[in-house]
Tab-separated table of C-alpha atoms in Angstrom:
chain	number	residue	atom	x	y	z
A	266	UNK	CA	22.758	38.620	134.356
A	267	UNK	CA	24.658	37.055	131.586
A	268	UNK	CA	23.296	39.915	129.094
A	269	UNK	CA	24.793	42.491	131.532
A	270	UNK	CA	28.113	40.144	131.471
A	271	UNK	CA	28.236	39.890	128.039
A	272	UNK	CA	27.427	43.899	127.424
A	273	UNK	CA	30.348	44.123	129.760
A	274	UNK	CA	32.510	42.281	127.775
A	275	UNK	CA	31.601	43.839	124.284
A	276	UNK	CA	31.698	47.006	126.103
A	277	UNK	CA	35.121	46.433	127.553
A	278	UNK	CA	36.226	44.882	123.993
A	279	UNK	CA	35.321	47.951	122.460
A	280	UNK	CA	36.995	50.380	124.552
A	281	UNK	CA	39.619	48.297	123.866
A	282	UNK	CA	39.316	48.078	120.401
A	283	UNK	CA	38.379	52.151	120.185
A	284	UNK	CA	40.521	53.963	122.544
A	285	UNK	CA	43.644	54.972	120.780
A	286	UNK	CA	47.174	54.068	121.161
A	287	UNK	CA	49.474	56.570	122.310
A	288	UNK	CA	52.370	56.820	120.553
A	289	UNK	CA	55.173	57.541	122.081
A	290	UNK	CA	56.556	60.996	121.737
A	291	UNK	CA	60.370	61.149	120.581
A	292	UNK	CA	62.095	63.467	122.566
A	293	UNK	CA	64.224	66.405	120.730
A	294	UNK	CA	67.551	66.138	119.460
A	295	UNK	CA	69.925	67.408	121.465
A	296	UNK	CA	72.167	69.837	119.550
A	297	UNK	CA	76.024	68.769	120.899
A	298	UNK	CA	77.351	72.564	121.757
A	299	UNK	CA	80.025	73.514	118.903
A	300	UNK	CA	83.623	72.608	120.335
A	301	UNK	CA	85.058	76.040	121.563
A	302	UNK	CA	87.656	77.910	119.599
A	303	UNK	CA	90.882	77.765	120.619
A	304	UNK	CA	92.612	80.677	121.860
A	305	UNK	CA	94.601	81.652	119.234
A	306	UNK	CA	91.758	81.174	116.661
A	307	UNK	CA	89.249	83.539	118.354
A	308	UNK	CA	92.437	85.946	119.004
A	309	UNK	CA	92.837	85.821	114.672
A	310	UNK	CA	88.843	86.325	114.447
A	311	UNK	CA	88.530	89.446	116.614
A	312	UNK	CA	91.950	90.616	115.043
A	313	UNK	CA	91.461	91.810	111.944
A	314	UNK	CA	94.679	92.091	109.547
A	315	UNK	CA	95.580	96.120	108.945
A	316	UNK	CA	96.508	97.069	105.868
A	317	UNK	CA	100.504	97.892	105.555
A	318	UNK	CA	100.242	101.360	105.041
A	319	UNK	CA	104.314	101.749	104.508
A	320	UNK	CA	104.335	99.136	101.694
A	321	UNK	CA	101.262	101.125	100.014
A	322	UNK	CA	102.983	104.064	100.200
A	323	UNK	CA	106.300	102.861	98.961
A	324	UNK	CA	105.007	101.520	95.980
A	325	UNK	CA	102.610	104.460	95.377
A	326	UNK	CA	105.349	106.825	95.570
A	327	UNK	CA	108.228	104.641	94.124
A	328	UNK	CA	106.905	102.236	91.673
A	329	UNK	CA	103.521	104.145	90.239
A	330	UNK	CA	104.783	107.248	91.133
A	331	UNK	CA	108.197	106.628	88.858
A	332	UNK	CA	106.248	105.110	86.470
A	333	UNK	CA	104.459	107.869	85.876
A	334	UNK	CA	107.860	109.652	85.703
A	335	UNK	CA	109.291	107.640	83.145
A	336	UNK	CA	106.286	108.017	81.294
A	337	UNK	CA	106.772	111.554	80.767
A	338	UNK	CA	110.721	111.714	80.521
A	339	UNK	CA	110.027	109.302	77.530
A	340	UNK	CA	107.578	111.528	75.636
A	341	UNK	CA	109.966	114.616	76.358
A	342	UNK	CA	113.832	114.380	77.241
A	343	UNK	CA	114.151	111.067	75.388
A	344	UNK	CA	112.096	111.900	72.670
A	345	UNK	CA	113.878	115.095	72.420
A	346	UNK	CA	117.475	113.858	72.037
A	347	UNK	CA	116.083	111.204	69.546
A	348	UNK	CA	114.579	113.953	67.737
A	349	UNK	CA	117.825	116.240	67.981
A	350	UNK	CA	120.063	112.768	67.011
A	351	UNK	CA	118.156	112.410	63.807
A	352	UNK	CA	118.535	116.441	63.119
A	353	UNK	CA	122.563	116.331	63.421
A	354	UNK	CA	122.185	113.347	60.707
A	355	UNK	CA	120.914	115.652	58.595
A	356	UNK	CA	122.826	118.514	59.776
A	357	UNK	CA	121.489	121.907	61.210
A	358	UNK	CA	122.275	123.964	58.069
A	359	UNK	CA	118.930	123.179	56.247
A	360	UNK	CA	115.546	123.107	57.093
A	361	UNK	CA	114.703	119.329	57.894
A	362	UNK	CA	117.515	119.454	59.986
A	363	UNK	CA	116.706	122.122	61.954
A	364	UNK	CA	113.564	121.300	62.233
A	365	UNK	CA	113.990	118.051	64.015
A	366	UNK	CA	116.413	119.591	65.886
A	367	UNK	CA	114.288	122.658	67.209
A	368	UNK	CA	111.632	120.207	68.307
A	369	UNK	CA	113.776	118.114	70.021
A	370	UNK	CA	114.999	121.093	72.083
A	371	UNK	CA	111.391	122.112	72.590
A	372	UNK	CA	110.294	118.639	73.924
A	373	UNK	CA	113.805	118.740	76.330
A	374	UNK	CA	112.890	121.601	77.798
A	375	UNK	CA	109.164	120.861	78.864
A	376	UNK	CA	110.798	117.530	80.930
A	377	UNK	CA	109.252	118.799	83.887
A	378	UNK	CA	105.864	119.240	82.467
A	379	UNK	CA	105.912	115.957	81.287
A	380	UNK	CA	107.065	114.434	84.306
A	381	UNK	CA	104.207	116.027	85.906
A	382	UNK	CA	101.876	115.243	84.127
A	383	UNK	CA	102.919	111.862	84.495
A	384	UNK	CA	103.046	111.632	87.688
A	385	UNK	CA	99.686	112.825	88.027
A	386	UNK	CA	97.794	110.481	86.068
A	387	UNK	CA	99.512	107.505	87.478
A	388	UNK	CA	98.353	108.098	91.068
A	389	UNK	CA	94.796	108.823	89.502
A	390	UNK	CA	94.434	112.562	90.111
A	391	UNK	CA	91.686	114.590	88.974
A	392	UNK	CA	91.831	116.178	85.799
A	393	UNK	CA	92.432	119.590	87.522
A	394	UNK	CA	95.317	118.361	89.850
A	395	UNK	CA	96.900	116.817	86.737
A	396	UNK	CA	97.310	120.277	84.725
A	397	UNK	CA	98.486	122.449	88.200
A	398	UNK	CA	101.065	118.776	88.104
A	399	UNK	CA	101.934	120.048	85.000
A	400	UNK	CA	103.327	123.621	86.112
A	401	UNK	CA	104.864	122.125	89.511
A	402	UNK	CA	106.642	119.564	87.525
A	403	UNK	CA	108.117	122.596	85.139
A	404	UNK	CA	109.217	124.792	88.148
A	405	UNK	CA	110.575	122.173	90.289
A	406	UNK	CA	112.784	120.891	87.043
A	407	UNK	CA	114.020	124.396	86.850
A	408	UNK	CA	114.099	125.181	91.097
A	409	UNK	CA	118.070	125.546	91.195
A	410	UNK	CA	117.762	128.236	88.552
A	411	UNK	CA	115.057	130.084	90.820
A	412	UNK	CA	117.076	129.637	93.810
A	413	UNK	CA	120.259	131.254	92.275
A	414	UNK	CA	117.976	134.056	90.277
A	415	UNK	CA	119.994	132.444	86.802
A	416	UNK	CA	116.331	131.319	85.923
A	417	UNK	CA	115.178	134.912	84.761
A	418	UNK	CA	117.474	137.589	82.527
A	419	UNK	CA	116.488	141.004	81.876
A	420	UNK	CA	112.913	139.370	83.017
A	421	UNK	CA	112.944	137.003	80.235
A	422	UNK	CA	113.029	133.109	81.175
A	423	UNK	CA	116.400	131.536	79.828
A	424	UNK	CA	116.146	127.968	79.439
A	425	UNK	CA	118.988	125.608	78.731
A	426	UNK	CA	117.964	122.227	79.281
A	427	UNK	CA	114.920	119.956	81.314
A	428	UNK	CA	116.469	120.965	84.449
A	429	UNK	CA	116.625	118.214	87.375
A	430	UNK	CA	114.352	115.649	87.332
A	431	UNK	CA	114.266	114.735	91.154
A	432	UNK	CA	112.823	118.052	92.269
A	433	UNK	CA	110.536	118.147	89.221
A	434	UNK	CA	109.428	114.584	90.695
A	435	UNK	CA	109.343	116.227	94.323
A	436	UNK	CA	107.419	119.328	93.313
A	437	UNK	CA	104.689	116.799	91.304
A	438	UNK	CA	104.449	114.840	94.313
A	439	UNK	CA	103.694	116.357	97.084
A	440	UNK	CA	101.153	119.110	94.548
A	441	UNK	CA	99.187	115.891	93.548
A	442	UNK	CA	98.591	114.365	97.019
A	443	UNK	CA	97.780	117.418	98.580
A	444	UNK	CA	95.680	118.295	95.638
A	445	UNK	CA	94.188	114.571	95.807
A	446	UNK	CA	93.102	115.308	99.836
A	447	UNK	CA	91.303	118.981	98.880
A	448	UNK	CA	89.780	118.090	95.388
A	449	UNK	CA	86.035	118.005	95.643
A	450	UNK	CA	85.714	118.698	98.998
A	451	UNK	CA	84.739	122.797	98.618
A	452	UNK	CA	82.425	124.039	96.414
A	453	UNK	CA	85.519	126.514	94.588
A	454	UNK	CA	87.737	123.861	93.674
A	455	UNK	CA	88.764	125.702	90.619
A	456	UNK	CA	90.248	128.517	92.611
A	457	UNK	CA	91.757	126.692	95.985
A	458	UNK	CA	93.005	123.762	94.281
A	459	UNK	CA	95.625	125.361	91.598
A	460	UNK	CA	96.336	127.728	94.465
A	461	UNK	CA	97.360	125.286	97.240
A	462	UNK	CA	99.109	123.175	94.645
A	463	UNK	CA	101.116	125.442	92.978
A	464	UNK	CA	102.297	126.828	96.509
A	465	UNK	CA	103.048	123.714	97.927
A	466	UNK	CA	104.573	121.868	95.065
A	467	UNK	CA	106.948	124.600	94.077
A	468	UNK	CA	108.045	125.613	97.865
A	469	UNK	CA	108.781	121.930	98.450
A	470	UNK	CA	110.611	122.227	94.990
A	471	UNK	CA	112.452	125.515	96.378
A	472	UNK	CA	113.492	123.856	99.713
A	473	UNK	CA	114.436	120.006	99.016
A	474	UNK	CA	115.101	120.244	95.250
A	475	UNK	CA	118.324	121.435	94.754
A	476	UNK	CA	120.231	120.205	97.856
A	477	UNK	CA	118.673	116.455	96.543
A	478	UNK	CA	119.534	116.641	93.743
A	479	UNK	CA	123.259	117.570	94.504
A	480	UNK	CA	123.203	114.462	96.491
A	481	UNK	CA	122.076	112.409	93.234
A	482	UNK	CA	124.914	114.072	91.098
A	483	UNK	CA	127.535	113.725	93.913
A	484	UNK	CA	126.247	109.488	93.436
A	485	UNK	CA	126.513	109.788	89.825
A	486	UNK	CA	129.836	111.385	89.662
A	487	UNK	CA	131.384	108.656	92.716
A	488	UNK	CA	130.103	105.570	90.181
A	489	UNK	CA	131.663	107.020	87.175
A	490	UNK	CA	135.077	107.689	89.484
A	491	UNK	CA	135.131	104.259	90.679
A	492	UNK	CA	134.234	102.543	87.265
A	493	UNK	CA	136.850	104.451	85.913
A	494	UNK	CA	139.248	103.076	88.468
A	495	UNK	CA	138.047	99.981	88.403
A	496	UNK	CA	136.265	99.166	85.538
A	497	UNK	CA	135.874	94.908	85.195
A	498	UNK	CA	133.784	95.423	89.206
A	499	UNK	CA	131.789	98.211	88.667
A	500	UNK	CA	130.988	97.208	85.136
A	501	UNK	CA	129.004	94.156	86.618
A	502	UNK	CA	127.726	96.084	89.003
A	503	UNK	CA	126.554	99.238	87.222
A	504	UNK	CA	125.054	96.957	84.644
A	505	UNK	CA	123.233	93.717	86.783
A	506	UNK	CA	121.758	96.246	89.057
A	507	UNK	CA	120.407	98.763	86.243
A	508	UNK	CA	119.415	95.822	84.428
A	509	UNK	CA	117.560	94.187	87.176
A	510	UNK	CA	115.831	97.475	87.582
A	511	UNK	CA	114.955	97.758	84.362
A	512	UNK	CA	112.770	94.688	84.293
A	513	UNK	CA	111.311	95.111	87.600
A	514	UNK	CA	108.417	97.658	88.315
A	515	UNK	CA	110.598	100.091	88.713
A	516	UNK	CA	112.414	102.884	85.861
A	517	UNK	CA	115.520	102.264	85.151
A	518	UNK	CA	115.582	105.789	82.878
A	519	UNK	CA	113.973	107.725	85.795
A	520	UNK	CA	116.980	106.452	87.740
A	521	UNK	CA	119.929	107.298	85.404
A	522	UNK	CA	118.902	110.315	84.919
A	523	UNK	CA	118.414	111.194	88.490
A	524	UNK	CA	121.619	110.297	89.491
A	525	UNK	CA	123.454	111.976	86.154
A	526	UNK	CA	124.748	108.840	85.406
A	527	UNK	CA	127.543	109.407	82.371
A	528	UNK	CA	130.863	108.098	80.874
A	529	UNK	CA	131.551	104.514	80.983
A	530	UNK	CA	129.180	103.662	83.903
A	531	UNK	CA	126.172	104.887	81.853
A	532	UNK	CA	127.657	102.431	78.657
A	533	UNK	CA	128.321	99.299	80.863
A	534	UNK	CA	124.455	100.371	82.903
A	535	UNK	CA	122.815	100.841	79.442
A	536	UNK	CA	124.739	97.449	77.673
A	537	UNK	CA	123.211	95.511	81.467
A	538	UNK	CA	119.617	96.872	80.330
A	539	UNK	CA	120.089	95.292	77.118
A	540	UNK	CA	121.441	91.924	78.438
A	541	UNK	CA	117.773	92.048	80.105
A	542	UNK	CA	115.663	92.716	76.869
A	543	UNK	CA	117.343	90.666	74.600
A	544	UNK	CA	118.047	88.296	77.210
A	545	UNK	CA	114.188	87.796	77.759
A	546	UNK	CA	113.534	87.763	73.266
A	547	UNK	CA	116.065	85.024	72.867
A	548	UNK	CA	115.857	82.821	75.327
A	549	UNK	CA	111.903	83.075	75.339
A	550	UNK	CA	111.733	82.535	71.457
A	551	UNK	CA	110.381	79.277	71.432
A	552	UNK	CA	107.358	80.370	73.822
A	553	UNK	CA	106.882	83.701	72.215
A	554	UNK	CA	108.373	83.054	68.881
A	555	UNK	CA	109.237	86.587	66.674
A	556	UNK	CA	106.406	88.420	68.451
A	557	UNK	CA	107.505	88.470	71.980
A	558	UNK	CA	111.349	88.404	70.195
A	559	UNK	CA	110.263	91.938	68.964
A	560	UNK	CA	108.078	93.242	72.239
A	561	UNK	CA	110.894	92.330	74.918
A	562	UNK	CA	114.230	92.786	72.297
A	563	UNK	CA	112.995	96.582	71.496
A	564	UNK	CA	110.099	97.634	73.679
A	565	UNK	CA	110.558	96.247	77.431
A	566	UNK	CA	111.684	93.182	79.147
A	567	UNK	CA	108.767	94.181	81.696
A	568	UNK	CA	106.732	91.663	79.962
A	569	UNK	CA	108.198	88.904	82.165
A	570	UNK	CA	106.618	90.140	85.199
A	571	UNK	CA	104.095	88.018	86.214
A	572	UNK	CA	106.096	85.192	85.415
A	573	UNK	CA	109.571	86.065	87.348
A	574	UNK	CA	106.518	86.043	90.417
A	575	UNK	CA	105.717	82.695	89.056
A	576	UNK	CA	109.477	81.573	88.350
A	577	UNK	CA	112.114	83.799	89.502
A	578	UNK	CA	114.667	81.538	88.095
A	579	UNK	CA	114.137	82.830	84.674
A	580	UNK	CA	116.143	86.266	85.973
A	581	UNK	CA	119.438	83.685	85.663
A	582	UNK	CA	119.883	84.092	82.159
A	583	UNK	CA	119.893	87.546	81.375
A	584	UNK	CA	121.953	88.240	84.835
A	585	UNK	CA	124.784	86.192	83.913
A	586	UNK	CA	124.962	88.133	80.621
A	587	UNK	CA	125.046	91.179	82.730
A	588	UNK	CA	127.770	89.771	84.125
A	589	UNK	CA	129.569	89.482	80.853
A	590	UNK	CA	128.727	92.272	79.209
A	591	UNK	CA	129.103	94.883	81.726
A	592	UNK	CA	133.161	94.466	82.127
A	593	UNK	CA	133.421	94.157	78.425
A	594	UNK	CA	131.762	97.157	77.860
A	595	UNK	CA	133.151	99.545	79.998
A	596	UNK	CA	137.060	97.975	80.427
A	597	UNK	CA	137.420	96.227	77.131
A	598	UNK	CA	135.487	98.620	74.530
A	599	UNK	CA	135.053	101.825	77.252
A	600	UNK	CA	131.606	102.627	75.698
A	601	UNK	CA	129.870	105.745	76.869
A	602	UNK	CA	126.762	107.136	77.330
A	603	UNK	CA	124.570	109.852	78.574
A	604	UNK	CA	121.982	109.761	81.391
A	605	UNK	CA	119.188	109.587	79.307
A	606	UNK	CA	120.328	106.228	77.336
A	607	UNK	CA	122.261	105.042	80.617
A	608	UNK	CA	118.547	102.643	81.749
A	609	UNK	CA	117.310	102.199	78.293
A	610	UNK	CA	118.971	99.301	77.074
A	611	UNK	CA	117.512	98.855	73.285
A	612	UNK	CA	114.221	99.785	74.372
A	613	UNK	CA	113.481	101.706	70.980
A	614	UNK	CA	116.959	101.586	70.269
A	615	UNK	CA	117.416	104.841	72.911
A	616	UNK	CA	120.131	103.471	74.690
A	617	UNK	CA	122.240	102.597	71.380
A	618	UNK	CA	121.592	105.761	69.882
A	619	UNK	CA	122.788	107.627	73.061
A	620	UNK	CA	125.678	105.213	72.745
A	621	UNK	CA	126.806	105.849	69.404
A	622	UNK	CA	126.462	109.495	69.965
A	623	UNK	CA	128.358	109.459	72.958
A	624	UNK	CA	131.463	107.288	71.740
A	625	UNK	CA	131.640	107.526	68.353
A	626	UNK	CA	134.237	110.972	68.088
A	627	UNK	CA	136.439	109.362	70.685
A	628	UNK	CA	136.730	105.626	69.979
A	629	UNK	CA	136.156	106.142	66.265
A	630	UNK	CA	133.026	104.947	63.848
A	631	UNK	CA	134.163	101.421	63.689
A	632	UNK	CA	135.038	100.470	67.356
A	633	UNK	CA	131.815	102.162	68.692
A	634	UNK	CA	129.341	100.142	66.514
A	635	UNK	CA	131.752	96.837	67.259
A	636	UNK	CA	131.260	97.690	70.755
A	637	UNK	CA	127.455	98.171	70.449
A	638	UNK	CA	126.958	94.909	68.435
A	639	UNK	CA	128.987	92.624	70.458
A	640	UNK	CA	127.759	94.098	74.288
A	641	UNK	CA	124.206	95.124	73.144
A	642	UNK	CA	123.029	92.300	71.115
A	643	UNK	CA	125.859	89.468	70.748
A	644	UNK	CA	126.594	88.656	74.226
A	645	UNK	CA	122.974	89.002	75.846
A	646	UNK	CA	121.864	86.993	73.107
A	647	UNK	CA	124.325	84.211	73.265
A	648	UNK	CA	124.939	84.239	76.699
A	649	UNK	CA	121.456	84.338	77.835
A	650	UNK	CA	120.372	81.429	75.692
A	651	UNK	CA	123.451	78.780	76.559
A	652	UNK	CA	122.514	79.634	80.292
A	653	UNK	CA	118.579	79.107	79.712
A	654	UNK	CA	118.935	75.819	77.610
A	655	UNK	CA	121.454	74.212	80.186
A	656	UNK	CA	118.752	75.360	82.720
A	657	UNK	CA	116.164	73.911	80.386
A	658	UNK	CA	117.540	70.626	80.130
A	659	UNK	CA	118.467	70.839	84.241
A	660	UNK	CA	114.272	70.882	84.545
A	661	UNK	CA	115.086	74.528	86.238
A	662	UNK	CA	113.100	76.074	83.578
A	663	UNK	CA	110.327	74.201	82.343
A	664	UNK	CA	108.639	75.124	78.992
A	665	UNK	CA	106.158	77.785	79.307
A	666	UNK	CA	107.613	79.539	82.106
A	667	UNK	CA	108.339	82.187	80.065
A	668	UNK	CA	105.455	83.097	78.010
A	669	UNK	CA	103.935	86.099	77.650
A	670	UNK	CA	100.084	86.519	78.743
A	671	UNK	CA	98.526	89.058	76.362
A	672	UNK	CA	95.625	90.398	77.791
């Protein structure tokens, strides 16, 4: 009996001992549910932003586009009346001089082609909608003279200038979009493509060229009237505003020559395009020393681009010289000029040389290179750095906010 009790017990003790503890289980976490959006936050995820298709276009068609056109004025028109400038120094009695001068006229005359061609490449056309560019760009630049049959003589093409350079861009235009939507998409691209853009280009040419470009002239001829009449206004205005455009993404030459701009307008717009490049050199020389002095004071005050985005106040400078330079110009020293030099400023010295050639038998030798030297390089230089160095010392322009980033 005790055995049995005592077997009990060890038997009990070992089940005790033995049988396993259960361990408590733990219980999943309990994810908290995310907090709900609010309304306008799931609104702005299922919403997705559209592009702005007008501000694409815009700038395809009037900052690339015109790019593209200034481009090719400046490797044809302005290349050409360089090249004929430097042929009259020589004179066109001997064969130097009228050799320059022959390829200047050459290069005048294919303005359309270049434009064209231009225009082509900088809205990234195939290589086969670039060369039909090429002819739209030539007949639209000469559509007035195939709308009043002056164009053709005895069947032999008479040519006596570029021709218009609005319906040369219009013609371009509308051959290399519509040449842009067909290209690749048939397997005889080499016959439908010329075909449909040299239809389409030169009828829109045909139609909207010439009555455009009377409205351009009829612009051109009201800004020289009124800077005649009043020349201290509309010399600041004719040269800030050319100016401004001059530095922005836009072309300045493209527009001058659009419009016909001539006479004392064109001097006090061309002296406002220098206030902006040798506005930019001078008062930038300590960031860009005689490098940048050079790029901006005779290639392009373009340069400053990314950094007017950056600090728009550096525009002040070369405005206020604008301001300055433009009355003088046209009221004090009546400088003239011709469309082509009217948006050029001293951009490879165009602008002066279009100047001198323009002025020079009416105000005399000496007054038109006074003129030049005090509205073209004196007061944009002067003016532009006083304003920039009061600004400097202000803390408005702080130093580096005008260097050029070379890529």
């Amino acid at each position: 009996m005790s055995q049995e009790v005592e077997l009990k017990s060890v038997t009990v003790q070992s089940d005790v001992q033995i049988t396993p503890v259960e361990q408590k289980q733990e219980s999943p976490a309990v994810v908290a549910p995310a907090a709900p959006e609010t309304e306008k936050e799931e609104k702005e995820a299922k919403v997705e932003k559209k592009p702005n298709c007008c501000k694409a276009f815009c700038k395809r068609w009037f900052i690339d586009a015109f790019g593209g056109m200034a481009l090719g004025l400046f490797c044809t028109l302005i290349a050409g009346l360089i090249l004929k400038q430097i042929g009259s120094i020589f004179g066109t009695g001997n064969v130097v001089g009228a050799f320059f001068t022959n390829i200047g006229t050459i290069a005048s005359v294919l303005m359309g082609c270049g434009i064209g061609a231009g225009i082509g490449h900088a809205l990234g056309s195939p290589r086969l909608v670039i060369f039909c560019a090429i002819v739209n760009g030539f007949v639209g630049a000469n559509a007035s003279g195939l709308v009043n049959n002056s164009l053709f003589v005895d069947g032999k093409l008479v040519l006596s200038g570029g021709g218009d350079p609005i319906s040369a861009y219009i013609a371009a235009i509308i051959a290399v979009e519509l040449g842009n939507l067909i290209a690749g998409k048939t397997s005889i691209d080499i016959l439908i493509v010329p075909l449909v853009c040299l239809i389409t280009g030169s009828l829109s040419a045909y139609l909207f060229g010439p009555p455009v470009g009377v409205v351009l002239a009829s612009i051109g001829a009201f800004i020289e009237k009124v800077t005649t009449l009043q020349p201290v206004l509309m010399g600041i205005v004719v040269a800030v505003v050319m100016g401004v455009l001059l530095t922005l993404p836009t072309s300045s030459a493209a527009i001058g020559i659009s419009i016909g701009m001539t006479g004392i307008s064109a001097g006090a717009a061309s002296a406002g395009c220098a206030c902006q490049m040798v506005g930019f050199a001078v008062s930038s020389f300590r960031e860009n020393r005689w490098g940048g002095l050079i790029a901006q004071g005779l290639g392009t005050s373009m340069l400053q681009i990314p950094n007017l985005v950056k600090a728009p106040q550096i525009f002040i400078p070369p405005i206020v010289a604008s301001i300055v330079s433009g009355p003088i110009s046209a009221a004090v020293f009546k400088l003239k000029c011709n469309p082509a030099g009217s948006g050029m400023g001293t951009s490879g010295l165009v602008g002066v040389l279009m100047t001198y050639s323009e002025s020079y038998a009416e105000l005399g030798v000496g007054k038109t290179i006074a003129g030049i030297v005090v509205c073209f390089v004196l007061i944009p230089a002067v003016v532009s750095l006083a304003v920039s160095e009061f600004m400097r010392k202000k803390g408005w322009i702080k130093m580096g906010d005008m260097t050029i980033v070379s890529k």
